[in-house]
Short mmCIF file of C-alpha atoms (C1' of nucleotides) in Angstrom, two decimals:
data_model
loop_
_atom_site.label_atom_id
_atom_site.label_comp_id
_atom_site.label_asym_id
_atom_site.label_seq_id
_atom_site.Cartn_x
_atom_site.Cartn_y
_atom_site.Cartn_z
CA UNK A 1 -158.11 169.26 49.88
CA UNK A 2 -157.28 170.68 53.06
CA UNK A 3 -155.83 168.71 56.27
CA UNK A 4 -154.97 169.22 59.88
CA UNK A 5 -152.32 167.16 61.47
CA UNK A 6 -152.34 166.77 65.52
CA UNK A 7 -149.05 165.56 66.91
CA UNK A 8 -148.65 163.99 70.72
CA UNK A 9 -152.14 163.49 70.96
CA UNK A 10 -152.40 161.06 73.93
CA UNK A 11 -155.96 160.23 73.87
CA UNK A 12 -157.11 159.97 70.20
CA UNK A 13 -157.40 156.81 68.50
CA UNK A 14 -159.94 156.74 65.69
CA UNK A 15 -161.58 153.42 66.03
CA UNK A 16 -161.98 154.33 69.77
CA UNK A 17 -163.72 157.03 68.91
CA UNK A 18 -166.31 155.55 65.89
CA UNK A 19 -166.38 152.38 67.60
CA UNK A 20 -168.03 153.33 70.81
CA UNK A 21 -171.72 153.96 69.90
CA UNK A 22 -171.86 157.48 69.94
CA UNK A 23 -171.81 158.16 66.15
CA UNK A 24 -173.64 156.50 63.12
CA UNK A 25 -172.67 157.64 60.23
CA UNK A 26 -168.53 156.72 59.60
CA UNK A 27 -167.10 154.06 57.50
CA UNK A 28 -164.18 151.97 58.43
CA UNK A 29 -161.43 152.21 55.48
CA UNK A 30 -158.59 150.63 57.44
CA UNK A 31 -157.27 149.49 61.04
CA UNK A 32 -157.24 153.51 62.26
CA UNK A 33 -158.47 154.97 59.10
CA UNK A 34 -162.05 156.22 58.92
CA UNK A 35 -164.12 157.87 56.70
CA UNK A 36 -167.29 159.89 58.15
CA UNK A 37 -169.67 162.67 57.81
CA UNK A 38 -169.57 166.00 60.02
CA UNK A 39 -172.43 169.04 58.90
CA UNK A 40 -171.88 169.27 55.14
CA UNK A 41 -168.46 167.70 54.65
CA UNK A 42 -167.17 164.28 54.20
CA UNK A 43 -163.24 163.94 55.77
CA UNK A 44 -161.26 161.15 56.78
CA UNK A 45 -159.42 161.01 60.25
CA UNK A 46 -156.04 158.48 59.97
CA UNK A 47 -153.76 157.64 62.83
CA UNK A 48 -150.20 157.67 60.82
CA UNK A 49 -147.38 156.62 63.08
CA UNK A 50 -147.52 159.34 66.00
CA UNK A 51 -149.83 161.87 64.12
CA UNK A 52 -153.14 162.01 63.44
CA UNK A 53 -154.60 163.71 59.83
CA UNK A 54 -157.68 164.96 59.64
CA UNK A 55 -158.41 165.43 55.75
CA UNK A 56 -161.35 166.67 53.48
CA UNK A 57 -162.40 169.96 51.93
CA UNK A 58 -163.22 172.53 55.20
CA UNK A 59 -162.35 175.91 55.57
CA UNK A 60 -162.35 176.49 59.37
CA UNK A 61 -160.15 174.07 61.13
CA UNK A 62 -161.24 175.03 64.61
CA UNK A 63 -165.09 173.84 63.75
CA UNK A 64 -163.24 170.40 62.86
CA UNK A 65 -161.13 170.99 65.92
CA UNK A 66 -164.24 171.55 68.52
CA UNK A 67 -166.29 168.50 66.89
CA UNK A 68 -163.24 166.61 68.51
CA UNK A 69 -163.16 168.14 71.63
CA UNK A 70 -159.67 168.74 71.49
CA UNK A 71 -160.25 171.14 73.96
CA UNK A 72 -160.78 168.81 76.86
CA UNK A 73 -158.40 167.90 79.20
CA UNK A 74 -158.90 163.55 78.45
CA UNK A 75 -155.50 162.80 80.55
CA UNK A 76 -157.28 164.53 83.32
CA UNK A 77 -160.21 162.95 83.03
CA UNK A 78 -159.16 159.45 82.55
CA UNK A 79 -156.58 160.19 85.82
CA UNK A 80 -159.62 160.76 87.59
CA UNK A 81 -161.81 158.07 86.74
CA UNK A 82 -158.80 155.33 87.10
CA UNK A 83 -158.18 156.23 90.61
CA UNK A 84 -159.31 153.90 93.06
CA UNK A 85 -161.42 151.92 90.18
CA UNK A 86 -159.55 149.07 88.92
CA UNK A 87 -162.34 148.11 86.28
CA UNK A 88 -162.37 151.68 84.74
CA UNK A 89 -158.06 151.26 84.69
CA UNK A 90 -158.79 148.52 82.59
CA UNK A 91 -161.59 150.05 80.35
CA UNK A 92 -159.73 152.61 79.85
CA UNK A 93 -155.97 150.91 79.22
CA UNK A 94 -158.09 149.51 76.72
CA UNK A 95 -160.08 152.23 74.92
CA UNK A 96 -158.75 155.07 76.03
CA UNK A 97 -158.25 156.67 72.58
CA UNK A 98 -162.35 157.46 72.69
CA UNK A 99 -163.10 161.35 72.63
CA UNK A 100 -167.19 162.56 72.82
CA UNK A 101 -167.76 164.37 69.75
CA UNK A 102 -169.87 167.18 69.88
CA UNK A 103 -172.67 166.36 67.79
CA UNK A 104 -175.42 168.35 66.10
CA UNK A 105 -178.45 168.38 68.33
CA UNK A 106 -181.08 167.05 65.97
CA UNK A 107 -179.10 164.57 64.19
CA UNK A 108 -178.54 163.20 67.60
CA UNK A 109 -182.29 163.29 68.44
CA UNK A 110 -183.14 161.49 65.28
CA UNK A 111 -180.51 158.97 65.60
CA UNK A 112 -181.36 157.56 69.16
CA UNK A 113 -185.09 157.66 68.53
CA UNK A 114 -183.91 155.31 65.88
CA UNK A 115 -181.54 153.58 68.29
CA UNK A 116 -184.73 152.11 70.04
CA UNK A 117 -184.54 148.29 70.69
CA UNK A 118 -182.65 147.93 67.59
CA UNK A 119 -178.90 146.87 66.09
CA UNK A 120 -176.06 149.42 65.85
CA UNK A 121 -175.83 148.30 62.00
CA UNK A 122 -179.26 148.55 61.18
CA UNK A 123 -179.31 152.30 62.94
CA UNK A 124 -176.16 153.36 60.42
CA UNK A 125 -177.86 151.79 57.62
CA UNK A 126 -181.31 153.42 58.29
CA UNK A 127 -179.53 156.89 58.92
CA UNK A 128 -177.90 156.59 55.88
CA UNK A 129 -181.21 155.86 53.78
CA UNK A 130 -182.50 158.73 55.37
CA UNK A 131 -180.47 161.02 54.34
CA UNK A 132 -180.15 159.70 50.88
CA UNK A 133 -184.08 160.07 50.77
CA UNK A 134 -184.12 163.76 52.12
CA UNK A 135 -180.78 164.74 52.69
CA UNK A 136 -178.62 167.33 50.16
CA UNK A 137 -175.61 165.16 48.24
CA UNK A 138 -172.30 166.24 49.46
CA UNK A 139 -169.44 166.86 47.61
CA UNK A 140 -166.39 163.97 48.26
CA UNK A 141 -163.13 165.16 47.37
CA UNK A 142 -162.28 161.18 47.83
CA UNK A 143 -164.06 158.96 45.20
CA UNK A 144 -167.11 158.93 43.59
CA UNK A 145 -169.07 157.25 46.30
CA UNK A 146 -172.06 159.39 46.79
CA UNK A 147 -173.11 160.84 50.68
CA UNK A 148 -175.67 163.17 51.39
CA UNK A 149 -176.09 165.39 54.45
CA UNK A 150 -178.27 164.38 57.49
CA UNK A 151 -181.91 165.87 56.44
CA UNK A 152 -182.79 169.07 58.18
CA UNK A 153 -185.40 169.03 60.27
CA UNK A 154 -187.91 170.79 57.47
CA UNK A 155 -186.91 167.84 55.05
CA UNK A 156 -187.51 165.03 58.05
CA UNK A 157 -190.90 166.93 58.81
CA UNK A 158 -191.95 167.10 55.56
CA UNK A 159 -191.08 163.22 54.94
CA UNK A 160 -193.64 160.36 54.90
CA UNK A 161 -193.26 157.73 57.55
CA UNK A 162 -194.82 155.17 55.20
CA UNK A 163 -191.67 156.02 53.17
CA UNK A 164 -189.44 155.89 56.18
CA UNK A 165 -190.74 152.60 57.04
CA UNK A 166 -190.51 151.44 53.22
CA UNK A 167 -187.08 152.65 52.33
CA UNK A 168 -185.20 153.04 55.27
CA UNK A 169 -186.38 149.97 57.25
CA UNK A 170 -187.23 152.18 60.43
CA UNK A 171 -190.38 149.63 61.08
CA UNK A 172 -192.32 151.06 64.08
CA UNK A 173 -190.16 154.23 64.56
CA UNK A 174 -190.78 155.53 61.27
CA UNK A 175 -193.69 157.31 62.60
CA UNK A 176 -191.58 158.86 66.02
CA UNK A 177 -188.97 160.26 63.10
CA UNK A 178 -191.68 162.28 61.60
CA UNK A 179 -193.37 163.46 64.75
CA UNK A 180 -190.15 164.19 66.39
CA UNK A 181 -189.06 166.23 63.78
CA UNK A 182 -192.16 168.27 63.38
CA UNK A 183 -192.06 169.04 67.04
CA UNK A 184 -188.72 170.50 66.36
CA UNK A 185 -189.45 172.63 63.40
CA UNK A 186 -192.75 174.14 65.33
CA UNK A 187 -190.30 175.22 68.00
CA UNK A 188 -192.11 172.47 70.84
CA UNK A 189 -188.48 171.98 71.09
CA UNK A 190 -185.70 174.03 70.98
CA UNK A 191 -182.04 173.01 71.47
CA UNK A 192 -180.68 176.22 72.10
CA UNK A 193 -183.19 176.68 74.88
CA UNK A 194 -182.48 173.55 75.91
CA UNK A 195 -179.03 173.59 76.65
CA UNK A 196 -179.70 176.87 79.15
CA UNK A 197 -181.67 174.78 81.50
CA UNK A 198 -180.98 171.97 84.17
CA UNK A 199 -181.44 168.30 83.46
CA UNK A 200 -184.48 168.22 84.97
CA UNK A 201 -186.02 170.73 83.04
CA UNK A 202 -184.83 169.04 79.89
CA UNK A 203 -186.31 165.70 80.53
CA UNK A 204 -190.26 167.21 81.24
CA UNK A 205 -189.16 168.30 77.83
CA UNK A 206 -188.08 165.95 75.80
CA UNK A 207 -189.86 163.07 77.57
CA UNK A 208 -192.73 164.55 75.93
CA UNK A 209 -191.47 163.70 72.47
CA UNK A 210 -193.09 159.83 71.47
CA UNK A 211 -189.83 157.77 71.00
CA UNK A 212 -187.50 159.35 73.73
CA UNK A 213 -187.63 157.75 76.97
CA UNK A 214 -184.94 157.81 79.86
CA UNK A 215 -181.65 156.26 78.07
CA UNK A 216 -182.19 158.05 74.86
CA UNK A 217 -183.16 160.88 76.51
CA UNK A 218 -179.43 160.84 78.31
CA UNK A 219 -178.08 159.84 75.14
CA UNK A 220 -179.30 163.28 73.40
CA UNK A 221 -177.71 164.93 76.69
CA UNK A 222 -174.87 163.25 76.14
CA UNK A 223 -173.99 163.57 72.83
CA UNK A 224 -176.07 166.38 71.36
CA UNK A 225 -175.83 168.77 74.27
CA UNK A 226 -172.41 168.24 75.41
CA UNK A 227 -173.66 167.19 79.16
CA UNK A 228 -171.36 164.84 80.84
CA UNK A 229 -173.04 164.63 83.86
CA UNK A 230 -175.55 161.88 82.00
CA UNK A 231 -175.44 157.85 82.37
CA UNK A 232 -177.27 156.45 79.59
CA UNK A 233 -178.01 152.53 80.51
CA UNK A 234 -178.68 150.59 77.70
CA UNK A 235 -178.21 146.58 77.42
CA UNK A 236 -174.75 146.88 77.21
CA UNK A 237 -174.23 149.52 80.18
CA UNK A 238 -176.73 146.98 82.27
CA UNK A 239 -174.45 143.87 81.57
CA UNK A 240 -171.00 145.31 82.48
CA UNK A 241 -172.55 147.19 85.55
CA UNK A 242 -173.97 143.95 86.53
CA UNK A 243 -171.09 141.83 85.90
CA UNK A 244 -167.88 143.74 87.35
CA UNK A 245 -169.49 146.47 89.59
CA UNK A 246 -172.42 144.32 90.92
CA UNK A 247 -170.75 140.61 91.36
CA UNK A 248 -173.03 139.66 88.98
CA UNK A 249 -176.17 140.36 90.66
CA UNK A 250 -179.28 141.80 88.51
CA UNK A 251 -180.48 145.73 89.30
CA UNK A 252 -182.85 147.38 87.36
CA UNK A 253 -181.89 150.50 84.62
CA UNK A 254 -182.59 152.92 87.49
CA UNK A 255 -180.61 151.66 90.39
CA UNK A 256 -177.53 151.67 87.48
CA UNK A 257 -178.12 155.45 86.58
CA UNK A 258 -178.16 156.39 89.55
CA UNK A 259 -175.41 154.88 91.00
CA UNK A 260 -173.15 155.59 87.81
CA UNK A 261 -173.83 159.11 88.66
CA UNK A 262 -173.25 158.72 92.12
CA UNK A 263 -170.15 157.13 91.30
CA UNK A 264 -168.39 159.45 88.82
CA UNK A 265 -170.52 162.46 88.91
CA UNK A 266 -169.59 165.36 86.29
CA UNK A 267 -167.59 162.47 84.39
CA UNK A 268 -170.25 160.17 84.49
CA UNK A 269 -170.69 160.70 80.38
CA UNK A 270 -167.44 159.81 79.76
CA UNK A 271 -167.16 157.05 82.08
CA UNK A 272 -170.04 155.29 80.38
CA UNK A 273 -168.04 155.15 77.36
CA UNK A 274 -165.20 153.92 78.16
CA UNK A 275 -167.36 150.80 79.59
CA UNK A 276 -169.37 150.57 77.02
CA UNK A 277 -166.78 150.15 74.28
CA UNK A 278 -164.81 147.41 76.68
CA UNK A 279 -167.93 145.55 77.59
CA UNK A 280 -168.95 145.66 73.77
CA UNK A 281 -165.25 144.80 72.24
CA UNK A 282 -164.46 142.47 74.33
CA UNK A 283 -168.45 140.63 73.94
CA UNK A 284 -167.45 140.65 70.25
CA UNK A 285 -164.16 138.86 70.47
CA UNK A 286 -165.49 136.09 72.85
CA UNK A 287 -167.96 135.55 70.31
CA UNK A 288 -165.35 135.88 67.43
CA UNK A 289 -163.20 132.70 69.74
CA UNK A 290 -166.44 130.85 70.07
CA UNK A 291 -166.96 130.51 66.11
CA UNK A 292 -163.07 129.65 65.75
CA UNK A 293 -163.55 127.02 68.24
CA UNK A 294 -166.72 125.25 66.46
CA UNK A 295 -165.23 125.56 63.11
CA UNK A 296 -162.04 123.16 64.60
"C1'" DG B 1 -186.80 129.31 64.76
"C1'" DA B 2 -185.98 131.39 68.98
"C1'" DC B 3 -183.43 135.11 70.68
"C1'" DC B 4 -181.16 139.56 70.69
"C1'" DA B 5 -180.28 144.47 69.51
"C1'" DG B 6 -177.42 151.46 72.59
"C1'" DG B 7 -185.98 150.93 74.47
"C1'" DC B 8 -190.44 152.90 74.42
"C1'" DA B 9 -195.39 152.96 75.26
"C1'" DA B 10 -199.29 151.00 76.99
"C1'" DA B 11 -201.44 147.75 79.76
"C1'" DG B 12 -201.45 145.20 83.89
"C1'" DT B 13 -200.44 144.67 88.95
"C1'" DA C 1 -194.67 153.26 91.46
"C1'" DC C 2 -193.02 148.85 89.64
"C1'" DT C 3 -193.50 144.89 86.15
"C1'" DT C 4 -194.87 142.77 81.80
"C1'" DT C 5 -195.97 142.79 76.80
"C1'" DG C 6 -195.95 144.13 71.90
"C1'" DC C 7 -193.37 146.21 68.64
"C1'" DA C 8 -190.47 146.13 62.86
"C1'" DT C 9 -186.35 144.63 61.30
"C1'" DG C 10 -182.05 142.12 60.46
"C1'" DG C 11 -178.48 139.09 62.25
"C1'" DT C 12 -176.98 134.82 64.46
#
DNA sequence: GACCAGGCAAAGT
DNA sequence: ACTTTGCATGGT
């Protein structure tokens, strides 16, 4: 077992970081302990007083080390984005542990096709059938719970949607998973050709894939290609725009996107995150109070 | 049992 | 170009 301790991180708080939507496949072990999948390996990242361990069996720390983007300047970033915004102060006084992990490509692809109108537990759940169907068991130096690797695009393309839609409950994007994947492995897309070209280029691209539309597209340019010049508006994004940018007035997915880019720009990525995970949190606790109250 | 979830695609204006 | 409707599935 090998481990990497960080000490005076300012901006890294595990729960920030799994709990914000970016990332499926993790497993809560306790408040600031988490248990989750990266390539081939299955590690655990604990905040312990002031330090946080990153354990697991890896040979190249700085791989670990990039996939946490502990190269990025966050007390910059969030500096930036709190001036003059008093709702992003308070998003981020709240979350502001949350790092963008950099994310293989085409698990990212796969996972926000599957993200489509559907539940952030039934997404992990799906993912994880998935790759117990087609993905390569990984060894865990932890217990004897079994994980397997994210399937590789071959495996996905290879893989029958009625199965999909059987075993991994993937209902009407079973099919997309399959297509998607092919289109990969017969080079229609490349992600290393991809990431050369501008963001306009890469939506004719991937806009052409059935299952990736305009927020998962900037969710896969978010996420899987390391762009933080994206604004993906899903329900969630909508509702706290809406509520605390807007005065509560309605504006359609567009209008937001744009305006969250017009608003913080290169940073607009991260910015989205940090109100995402207070608009979610926060949604969950009200609702948490609301069940307290009727059970009195 | 209606309504919602990190929306998309197709049909209808 | 903008707006509505159907879509699998699981949770509340």
């Amino acid at each position: 077992m090998n481990k990497i301790i960080l000490k005076g991180q300012t901006s890294f708080v595990p729960s920030h970081i799994f709990e914000c939507g970016q990332a499926f496949r993790w497993k809560k072990l306790d408040d600031e302990a988490y248990r989750f999948i990266f390539r081939d390996m299955v590690l655990e990242a604990r905040s312990i007083d002031d330090s946080i361990e990153i354990l697991g069996d890896f040979s190249d720390k700085n791989e670990i080390l990039n996939y946490f983007d502990l190269n990025t300047d966050y007390d910059a970033i969030k500096a930036k984005l709190s001036l003059n915004d008093e709702i992003l102060t308070k998003a981020i006084s709240f979350g502001g542990g949350m790092r963008i992990l950099k994310q293989d490509p085409f698990e990212t692809y796969i996972s926000f096709i599957i993200s489509a109108n559907n539940q952030i537990k039934n997404i992990k759940n799906t993912i994880k059938k998935l790759s117990q169907m087609y993905g390569k068991k990984l060894n865990n130096p932890f217990d004897d719970e079994e994980y397997y690797a994210f399937p590789t695009q071959l495996e996905l393309s290879n893989a029958k949607p009625e199965d999909i839609k059987e075993y991994a409950r993937a209902g009407f994007r079973s099919e997309r998973i399959v297509i998607a994947s092919k289109m990969v492995q017969e080079g229609i897309i490349n992600f290393d050709e991809l990431k050369e070209k501008n963001i306009d280029d890469i939506r004719k691209t991937l806009l052409e894939v059935p299952g990736i539309g305009e927020k998962v597209f900037q969710c896969i340019l978010l996420f899987g290609l390391g762009r933080t010049d994206s604004f993906p508006v899903d329900v969630w994004v909508k509702r706290v725009m809406e509520e605390l940018y807007y005065g509560g007035e309605e504006r359609n997915k567009k209008l937001i996107q744009e305006d969250g880019l017009r608003r913080f720009g290169d940073l607009s990525g991260y910015a989205q995150q940090y109100l995402f995970y207070y608009m979610r949190e926060n949604f969950k606790k009200m609702k948490k109070e609301e069940k307290n109250v009727d059970n009195k």
